[in-house]
């Protein structure tokens, strides 16, 4: 069990560019979540997968954001036409069931300049 | 609409004393509560959880108390150690439907334990 892995750890991009983050969950976990955390706030839910199905998307997830989880394994989060307001820590978590092994990765810190 | 609130942005305690972190929630559908600890540049680390069918759960130095009628929970750390210095987040979830497992977090409380 190597935990939840997120890549890259840091990403600096120019406004208007597209970025993609990857999350590799704990192998036996069938649920995968994306959260966003800005300074001074707690993580905010973005979207959730059970296996390969995307079951819920937050209103925070604008049309510029898209997430996939092909084959129910790793997941990618893409942000198109990045804006300065997208600068945040993007966290991935996985779980087997509610309250059990709900584990976060170390996050990807995005800075849009 | 802040459904989970941690009203104390920071808390400072002396090593060996008790740390009490508080959390209030407004959504009566929440039935599972978790506390996470976070160091800078790392993801949140799970500490302890409690189901709404209980009012107390204990794990070593950490105890979580739940008062459903007041929609309030607290995390007690006894004795506090300098290594406990971190940001502590309270989180809540509700079972059922497609929100199963989604967590709603408070804003966090920065705990500083002085030697």
PDB file of C-alpha atoms in Angstrom:
ATOM      1  CA  UNK A   1       0.000   0.000   0.000  1.00  0.00           C
ATOM      2  CA  UNK A   2       1.854   3.078  -1.241  1.00  0.00           C
ATOM      3  CA  UNK A   3      -0.962   5.490  -0.448  1.00  0.00           C
ATOM      4  CA  UNK A   4      -2.590   7.958  -2.811  1.00  0.00           C
ATOM      5  CA  UNK A   5      -0.113   9.379  -5.298  1.00  0.00           C
ATOM      6  CA  UNK A   6      -0.539  12.711  -7.072  1.00  0.00           C
ATOM      7  CA  UNK A   7       1.544  14.159  -9.881  1.00  0.00           C
ATOM      8  CA  UNK A   8       2.936  16.659 -10.373  1.00  0.00           C
ATOM      9  CA  UNK A   9       3.448  18.067  -6.884  1.00  0.00           C
ATOM     10  CA  UNK A  10       3.761  21.587  -8.209  1.00  0.00           C
ATOM     11  CA  UNK A  11       2.670  23.213 -11.449  1.00  0.00           C
ATOM     12  CA  UNK A  12       3.239  26.792 -12.552  1.00  0.00           C
ATOM     13  CA  UNK A  13       1.411  27.791 -15.698  1.00  0.00           C
ATOM     14  CA  UNK A  14       0.571  30.907 -17.630  1.00  0.00           C
ATOM     15  CA  UNK A  15      -2.986  32.131 -17.703  1.00  0.00           C
ATOM     16  CA  UNK A  16      -4.876  30.612 -20.599  1.00  0.00           C
ATOM     17  CA  UNK A  17      -2.873  27.390 -20.733  1.00  0.00           C
ATOM     18  CA  UNK A  18      -4.334  23.932 -20.121  1.00  0.00           C
ATOM     19  CA  UNK A  19      -3.076  21.758 -17.284  1.00  0.00           C
ATOM     20  CA  UNK A  20      -3.669  18.124 -16.346  1.00  0.00           C
ATOM     21  CA  UNK A  21      -3.130  16.465 -12.981  1.00  0.00           C
ATOM     22  CA  UNK A  22      -3.005  12.760 -12.253  1.00  0.00           C
ATOM     23  CA  UNK A  23      -4.096  10.786  -9.200  1.00  0.00           C
ATOM     24  CA  UNK A  24      -3.322   7.146  -8.487  1.00  0.00           C
ATOM     25  CA  UNK A  25      -5.555   5.887  -5.658  1.00  0.00           C
ATOM     26  CA  UNK A  26      -4.935   3.031  -3.252  1.00  0.00           C
ATOM     27  CA  UNK A  27      -5.408  -0.024  -5.429  1.00  0.00           C
ATOM     28  CA  UNK A  28      -8.320  -1.647  -3.625  1.00  0.00           C
ATOM     29  CA  UNK A  29     -10.280   1.603  -3.246  1.00  0.00           C
ATOM     30  CA  UNK A  30     -13.193   1.933  -5.644  1.00  0.00           C
ATOM     31  CA  UNK A  31     -14.097   5.518  -4.750  1.00  0.00           C
ATOM     32  CA  UNK A  32     -12.010   8.488  -5.838  1.00  0.00           C
ATOM     33  CA  UNK A  33     -12.563  12.146  -4.997  1.00  0.00           C
ATOM     34  CA  UNK A  34     -11.115  15.469  -6.105  1.00  0.00           C
ATOM     35  CA  UNK A  35     -11.015  18.467  -3.770  1.00  0.00           C
ATOM     36  CA  UNK A  36      -9.620  21.972  -4.066  1.00  0.00           C
ATOM     37  CA  UNK A  37      -8.114  23.914  -1.180  1.00  0.00           C
ATOM     38  CA  UNK A  38      -7.337  27.614  -1.182  1.00  0.00           C
ATOM     39  CA  UNK A  39      -5.384  29.506   1.470  1.00  0.00           C
ATOM     40  CA  UNK A  40      -7.125  29.686   4.824  1.00  0.00           C
ATOM     41  CA  UNK A  41      -9.943  27.381   3.793  1.00  0.00           C
ATOM     42  CA  UNK A  42     -10.724  23.722   4.168  1.00  0.00           C
ATOM     43  CA  UNK A  43     -10.778  21.415   1.145  1.00  0.00           C
ATOM     44  CA  UNK A  44     -13.848  21.858  -1.063  1.00  0.00           C
ATOM     45  CA  UNK A  45     -15.397  18.939  -2.908  1.00  0.00           C
ATOM     46  CA  UNK A  46     -15.117  19.004  -6.702  1.00  0.00           C
ATOM     47  CA  UNK A  47     -16.137  15.600  -8.008  1.00  0.00           C
ATOM     48  CA  UNK A  48     -16.442  11.926  -7.128  1.00  0.00           C
ATOM     49  CA  UNK A  49     -16.046   8.614  -8.977  1.00  0.00           C
ATOM     50  CA  UNK A  50     -17.202   5.186  -8.044  1.00  0.00           C
ATOM     51  CA  UNK A  51     -15.130   2.874 -10.197  1.00  0.00           C
ATOM     52  CA  UNK A  52     -15.185   4.574 -13.628  1.00  0.00           C
ATOM     53  CA  UNK A  53     -18.518   6.344 -13.154  1.00  0.00           C
ATOM     54  CA  UNK A  54     -18.472  10.036 -12.277  1.00  0.00           C
ATOM     55  CA  UNK A  55     -21.383  10.237  -9.840  1.00  0.00           C
ATOM     56  CA  UNK A  56     -21.326  13.808  -8.631  1.00  0.00           C
ATOM     57  CA  UNK A  57     -19.894  17.157  -9.700  1.00  0.00           C
ATOM     58  CA  UNK A  58     -19.818  20.296  -7.580  1.00  0.00           C
ATOM     59  CA  UNK A  59     -21.003  23.674  -8.843  1.00  0.00           C
ATOM     60  CA  UNK A  60     -17.365  24.676  -8.341  1.00  0.00           C
ATOM     61  CA  UNK A  61     -16.471  22.497 -11.318  1.00  0.00           C
ATOM     62  CA  UNK A  62     -17.000  24.896 -14.191  1.00  0.00           C
ATOM     63  CA  UNK A  63     -17.088  23.861 -17.851  1.00  0.00           C
ATOM     64  CA  UNK A  64     -13.338  24.435 -17.998  1.00  0.00           C
ATOM     65  CA  UNK A  65     -12.791  21.535 -15.628  1.00  0.00           C
ATOM     66  CA  UNK A  66     -13.058  17.901 -16.650  1.00  0.00           C
ATOM     67  CA  UNK A  67     -12.214  14.754 -14.752  1.00  0.00           C
ATOM     68  CA  UNK A  68     -11.927  11.187 -15.942  1.00  0.00           C
ATOM     69  CA  UNK A  69     -11.249   7.821 -14.400  1.00  0.00           C
ATOM     70  CA  UNK A  70     -10.782   5.358 -17.240  1.00  0.00           C
ATOM     71  CA  UNK A  71     -11.072   1.710 -16.234  1.00  0.00           C
ATOM     72  CA  UNK A  72     -11.730   2.731 -12.644  1.00  0.00           C
ATOM     73  CA  UNK A  73      -8.057   3.063 -11.795  1.00  0.00           C
ATOM     74  CA  UNK A  74      -6.132   6.345 -11.943  1.00  0.00           C
ATOM     75  CA  UNK A  75      -7.887   9.641 -12.516  1.00  0.00           C
ATOM     76  CA  UNK A  76      -7.007  12.855 -14.329  1.00  0.00           C
ATOM     77  CA  UNK A  77      -8.260  16.363 -13.696  1.00  0.00           C
ATOM     78  CA  UNK A  78      -7.868  18.807 -16.575  1.00  0.00           C
ATOM     79  CA  UNK A  79      -8.313  22.552 -16.385  1.00  0.00           C
ATOM     80  CA  UNK A  80      -8.645  24.348 -19.694  1.00  0.00           C
ATOM     81  CA  UNK A  81      -7.865  28.034 -20.244  1.00  0.00           C
ATOM     82  CA  UNK A  82      -6.554  28.463 -16.701  1.00  0.00           C
ATOM     83  CA  UNK A  83      -7.360  31.624 -14.767  1.00  0.00           C
ATOM     84  CA  UNK A  84      -5.572  33.147 -11.788  1.00  0.00           C
ATOM     85  CA  UNK A  85      -8.504  32.133  -9.612  1.00  0.00           C
ATOM     86  CA  UNK A  86      -7.687  28.497 -10.343  1.00  0.00           C
ATOM     87  CA  UNK A  87      -4.522  28.795  -8.244  1.00  0.00           C
ATOM     88  CA  UNK A  88      -4.996  26.355  -5.379  1.00  0.00           C
ATOM     89  CA  UNK A  89      -3.979  22.999  -3.969  1.00  0.00           C
ATOM     90  CA  UNK A  90      -5.802  20.191  -5.783  1.00  0.00           C
ATOM     91  CA  UNK A  91      -6.243  17.155  -3.562  1.00  0.00           C
ATOM     92  CA  UNK A  92      -7.215  13.636  -4.514  1.00  0.00           C
ATOM     93  CA  UNK A  93      -8.586  11.089  -2.049  1.00  0.00           C
ATOM     94  CA  UNK A  94      -9.740   7.523  -2.286  1.00  0.00           C
ATOM     95  CA  UNK A  95     -11.821   5.260  -0.081  1.00  0.00           C
ATOM     96  CA  UNK A  96     -13.341   1.820   0.041  1.00  0.00           C
ATOM     97  CA  UNK A  97     -16.475   2.826   1.848  1.00  0.00           C
ATOM     98  CA  UNK A  98     -17.728   5.676   4.001  1.00  0.00           C
ATOM     99  CA  UNK A  99     -15.323   6.505   6.770  1.00  0.00           C
ATOM    100  CA  UNK A 100     -13.050   3.607   6.006  1.00  0.00           C
ATOM    101  CA  UNK A 101      -9.594   4.343   4.748  1.00  0.00           C
ATOM    102  CA  UNK A 102     -10.525   7.753   3.357  1.00  0.00           C
ATOM    103  CA  UNK A 103      -6.996   8.712   2.383  1.00  0.00           C
ATOM    104  CA  UNK A 104      -5.715  11.888   0.781  1.00  0.00           C
ATOM    105  CA  UNK A 105      -2.732  12.347  -1.467  1.00  0.00           C
ATOM    106  CA  UNK A 106      -0.178  15.105  -0.941  1.00  0.00           C
ATOM    107  CA  UNK A 107      -1.843  17.286  -3.538  1.00  0.00           C
ATOM    108  CA  UNK A 108      -0.816  19.255  -6.606  1.00  0.00           C
ATOM    109  CA  UNK A 109      -0.199  22.940  -6.013  1.00  0.00           C
ATOM    110  CA  UNK A 110      -1.202  24.969  -9.063  1.00  0.00           C
ATOM    111  CA  UNK A 111      -0.007  28.511  -9.553  1.00  0.00           C
ATOM    112  CA  UNK A 112      -1.424  30.462 -12.492  1.00  0.00           C
ATOM    113  CA  UNK A 113       0.657  33.515 -13.406  1.00  0.00           C
TER     114      UNK A 113
ATOM    115  CA  UNK B   1     -23.342  28.466   2.978  1.00  0.00           C
ATOM    116  CA  UNK B   2     -20.768  27.151   5.462  1.00  0.00           C
ATOM    117  CA  UNK B   3     -22.292  23.885   6.659  1.00  0.00           C
ATOM    118  CA  UNK B   4     -19.295  22.991   8.835  1.00  0.00           C
ATOM    119  CA  UNK B   5     -17.695  25.720  10.915  1.00  0.00           C
ATOM    120  CA  UNK B   6     -14.578  25.886  13.007  1.00  0.00           C
ATOM    121  CA  UNK B   7     -14.885  29.232  14.696  1.00  0.00           C
ATOM    122  CA  UNK B   8     -11.426  29.318  16.257  1.00  0.00           C
ATOM    123  CA  UNK B   9      -8.787  30.043  13.609  1.00  0.00           C
ATOM    124  CA  UNK B  10      -5.995  29.225  16.052  1.00  0.00           C
ATOM    125  CA  UNK B  11      -5.285  27.639  19.426  1.00  0.00           C
ATOM    126  CA  UNK B  12      -2.127  27.734  21.504  1.00  0.00           C
ATOM    127  CA  UNK B  13      -1.482  25.303  24.364  1.00  0.00           C
ATOM    128  CA  UNK B  14       1.392  24.226  26.561  1.00  0.00           C
ATOM    129  CA  UNK B  15       2.982  20.810  26.101  1.00  0.00           C
ATOM    130  CA  UNK B  16       1.327  18.240  28.353  1.00  0.00           C
ATOM    131  CA  UNK B  17      -1.943  20.144  28.645  1.00  0.00           C
ATOM    132  CA  UNK B  18      -5.227  19.378  26.922  1.00  0.00           C
ATOM    133  CA  UNK B  19      -6.061  20.760  23.470  1.00  0.00           C
ATOM    134  CA  UNK B  20      -9.758  21.135  22.664  1.00  0.00           C
ATOM    135  CA  UNK B  21     -10.757  21.885  19.094  1.00  0.00           C
ATOM    136  CA  UNK B  22     -14.371  22.650  18.322  1.00  0.00           C
ATOM    137  CA  UNK B  23     -16.584  22.226  15.290  1.00  0.00           C
ATOM    138  CA  UNK B  24     -20.229  23.103  14.598  1.00  0.00           C
ATOM    139  CA  UNK B  25     -22.422  21.926  11.740  1.00  0.00           C
ATOM    140  CA  UNK B  26     -25.783  22.964  10.401  1.00  0.00           C
ATOM    141  CA  UNK B  27     -26.835  20.096   8.102  1.00  0.00           C
ATOM    142  CA  UNK B  28     -28.876  17.571  10.103  1.00  0.00           C
ATOM    143  CA  UNK B  29     -28.296  14.977   7.352  1.00  0.00           C
ATOM    144  CA  UNK B  30     -24.646  14.637   8.352  1.00  0.00           C
ATOM    145  CA  UNK B  31     -24.161  11.308  10.090  1.00  0.00           C
ATOM    146  CA  UNK B  32     -20.432  10.700  10.006  1.00  0.00           C
ATOM    147  CA  UNK B  33     -17.733  13.028  11.230  1.00  0.00           C
ATOM    148  CA  UNK B  34     -13.974  12.966  10.831  1.00  0.00           C
ATOM    149  CA  UNK B  35     -10.983  14.922  12.042  1.00  0.00           C
ATOM    150  CA  UNK B  36      -7.943  15.428   9.857  1.00  0.00           C
ATOM    151  CA  UNK B  37      -4.542  16.888  10.611  1.00  0.00           C
ATOM    152  CA  UNK B  38      -2.586  18.743   7.959  1.00  0.00           C
ATOM    153  CA  UNK B  39       1.016  19.833   7.737  1.00  0.00           C
ATOM    154  CA  UNK B  40       2.098  22.432   5.155  1.00  0.00           C
ATOM    155  CA  UNK B  41       2.590  21.055   1.637  1.00  0.00           C
ATOM    156  CA  UNK B  42       1.003  17.716   2.586  1.00  0.00           C
ATOM    157  CA  UNK B  43      -2.460  16.280   2.203  1.00  0.00           C
ATOM    158  CA  UNK B  44      -4.777  15.910   5.205  1.00  0.00           C
ATOM    159  CA  UNK B  45      -4.055  12.875   7.396  1.00  0.00           C
ATOM    160  CA  UNK B  46      -6.958  11.043   8.998  1.00  0.00           C
ATOM    161  CA  UNK B  47      -6.998  11.161  12.808  1.00  0.00           C
ATOM    162  CA  UNK B  48     -10.271   9.874  14.179  1.00  0.00           C
ATOM    163  CA  UNK B  49     -13.928   9.575  13.214  1.00  0.00           C
ATOM    164  CA  UNK B  50     -17.297   9.150  14.854  1.00  0.00           C
ATOM    165  CA  UNK B  51     -20.658   7.919  13.674  1.00  0.00           C
ATOM    166  CA  UNK B  52     -23.821   9.755  14.667  1.00  0.00           C
ATOM    167  CA  UNK B  53     -24.984   6.695  16.605  1.00  0.00           C
ATOM    168  CA  UNK B  54     -22.202   7.323  19.121  1.00  0.00           C
ATOM    169  CA  UNK B  55     -21.382  10.290  21.318  1.00  0.00           C
ATOM    170  CA  UNK B  56     -17.728   9.478  21.982  1.00  0.00           C
ATOM    171  CA  UNK B  57     -14.851   7.739  20.262  1.00  0.00           C
ATOM    172  CA  UNK B  58     -11.369   7.359  21.667  1.00  0.00           C
ATOM    173  CA  UNK B  59      -8.062   6.468  20.050  1.00  0.00           C
ATOM    174  CA  UNK B  60      -4.985   6.873  22.187  1.00  0.00           C
ATOM    175  CA  UNK B  61      -4.474  10.534  23.003  1.00  0.00           C
ATOM    176  CA  UNK B  62      -7.349  11.584  20.748  1.00  0.00           C
ATOM    177  CA  UNK B  63     -11.014  11.617  21.744  1.00  0.00           C
ATOM    178  CA  UNK B  64     -13.889  12.968  19.693  1.00  0.00           C
ATOM    179  CA  UNK B  65     -17.182  13.944  21.337  1.00  0.00           C
ATOM    180  CA  UNK B  66     -20.410  14.416  19.410  1.00  0.00           C
ATOM    181  CA  UNK B  67     -23.435  16.369  20.683  1.00  0.00           C
ATOM    182  CA  UNK B  68     -26.107  15.832  18.050  1.00  0.00           C
ATOM    183  CA  UNK B  69     -28.722  18.029  19.665  1.00  0.00           C
ATOM    184  CA  UNK B  70     -26.290  20.948  19.621  1.00  0.00           C
ATOM    185  CA  UNK B  71     -24.816  19.927  16.251  1.00  0.00           C
ATOM    186  CA  UNK B  72     -21.403  20.220  17.827  1.00  0.00           C
ATOM    187  CA  UNK B  73     -18.336  18.058  17.993  1.00  0.00           C
ATOM    188  CA  UNK B  74     -14.983  18.475  19.620  1.00  0.00           C
ATOM    189  CA  UNK B  75     -11.568  16.859  19.455  1.00  0.00           C
ATOM    190  CA  UNK B  76      -9.605  16.470  22.666  1.00  0.00           C
ATOM    191  CA  UNK B  77      -5.871  15.797  22.581  1.00  0.00           C
ATOM    192  CA  UNK B  78      -4.379  14.715  25.902  1.00  0.00           C
ATOM    193  CA  UNK B  79      -1.536  15.208  26.574  1.00  0.00           C
ATOM    194  CA  UNK B  80      -0.628  17.659  23.831  1.00  0.00           C
ATOM    195  CA  UNK B  81       2.809  17.306  22.255  1.00  0.00           C
ATOM    196  CA  UNK B  82       4.823  19.745  20.103  1.00  0.00           C
ATOM    197  CA  UNK B  83       4.484  17.316  17.179  1.00  0.00           C
ATOM    198  CA  UNK B  84       0.729  17.873  17.299  1.00  0.00           C
ATOM    199  CA  UNK B  85       1.262  21.399  15.975  1.00  0.00           C
ATOM    200  CA  UNK B  86      -0.592  21.480  12.648  1.00  0.00           C
ATOM    201  CA  UNK B  87      -3.857  22.579  11.072  1.00  0.00           C
ATOM    202  CA  UNK B  88      -6.837  20.485  12.196  1.00  0.00           C
ATOM    203  CA  UNK B  89      -9.884  20.098   9.986  1.00  0.00           C
ATOM    204  CA  UNK B  90     -13.283  18.852  10.974  1.00  0.00           C
ATOM    205  CA  UNK B  91     -15.231  17.119   8.177  1.00  0.00           C
ATOM    206  CA  UNK B  92     -18.720  15.681   7.847  1.00  0.00           C
ATOM    207  CA  UNK B  93     -20.550  13.402   5.452  1.00  0.00           C
ATOM    208  CA  UNK B  94     -24.017  11.941   4.940  1.00  0.00           C
ATOM    209  CA  UNK B  95     -24.777   8.430   3.742  1.00  0.00           C
ATOM    210  CA  UNK B  96     -27.078   7.668   0.879  1.00  0.00           C
ATOM    211  CA  UNK B  97     -27.482   8.893  -2.665  1.00  0.00           C
ATOM    212  CA  UNK B  98     -24.634  10.038  -4.808  1.00  0.00           C
ATOM    213  CA  UNK B  99     -23.172  12.153  -2.012  1.00  0.00           C
ATOM    214  CA  UNK B 100     -22.062   9.039  -0.226  1.00  0.00           C
ATOM    215  CA  UNK B 101     -18.550   9.624   0.978  1.00  0.00           C
ATOM    216  CA  UNK B 102     -18.307  13.274  -0.054  1.00  0.00           C
ATOM    217  CA  UNK B 103     -16.807  15.286   2.802  1.00  0.00           C
ATOM    218  CA  UNK B 104     -17.679  18.834   3.791  1.00  0.00           C
ATOM    219  CA  UNK B 105     -14.818  20.500   5.645  1.00  0.00           C
ATOM    220  CA  UNK B 106     -14.556  23.306   8.148  1.00  0.00           C
ATOM    221  CA  UNK B 107     -12.071  26.132   7.669  1.00  0.00           C
ATOM    222  CA  UNK B 108      -9.488  24.579   9.973  1.00  0.00           C
ATOM    223  CA  UNK B 109      -7.878  25.490  13.307  1.00  0.00           C
ATOM    224  CA  UNK B 110      -4.145  26.051  13.618  1.00  0.00           C
ATOM    225  CA  UNK B 111      -2.918  24.289  16.761  1.00  0.00           C
ATOM    226  CA  UNK B 112       0.417  25.322  18.243  1.00  0.00           C
ATOM    227  CA  UNK B 113       1.800  23.290  21.130  1.00  0.00           C
ATOM    228  CA  UNK B 114       4.611  25.060  22.974  1.00  0.00           C
ATOM    229  CA  UNK B 115       7.373  23.050  24.701  1.00  0.00           C
TER     230      UNK B 115
END
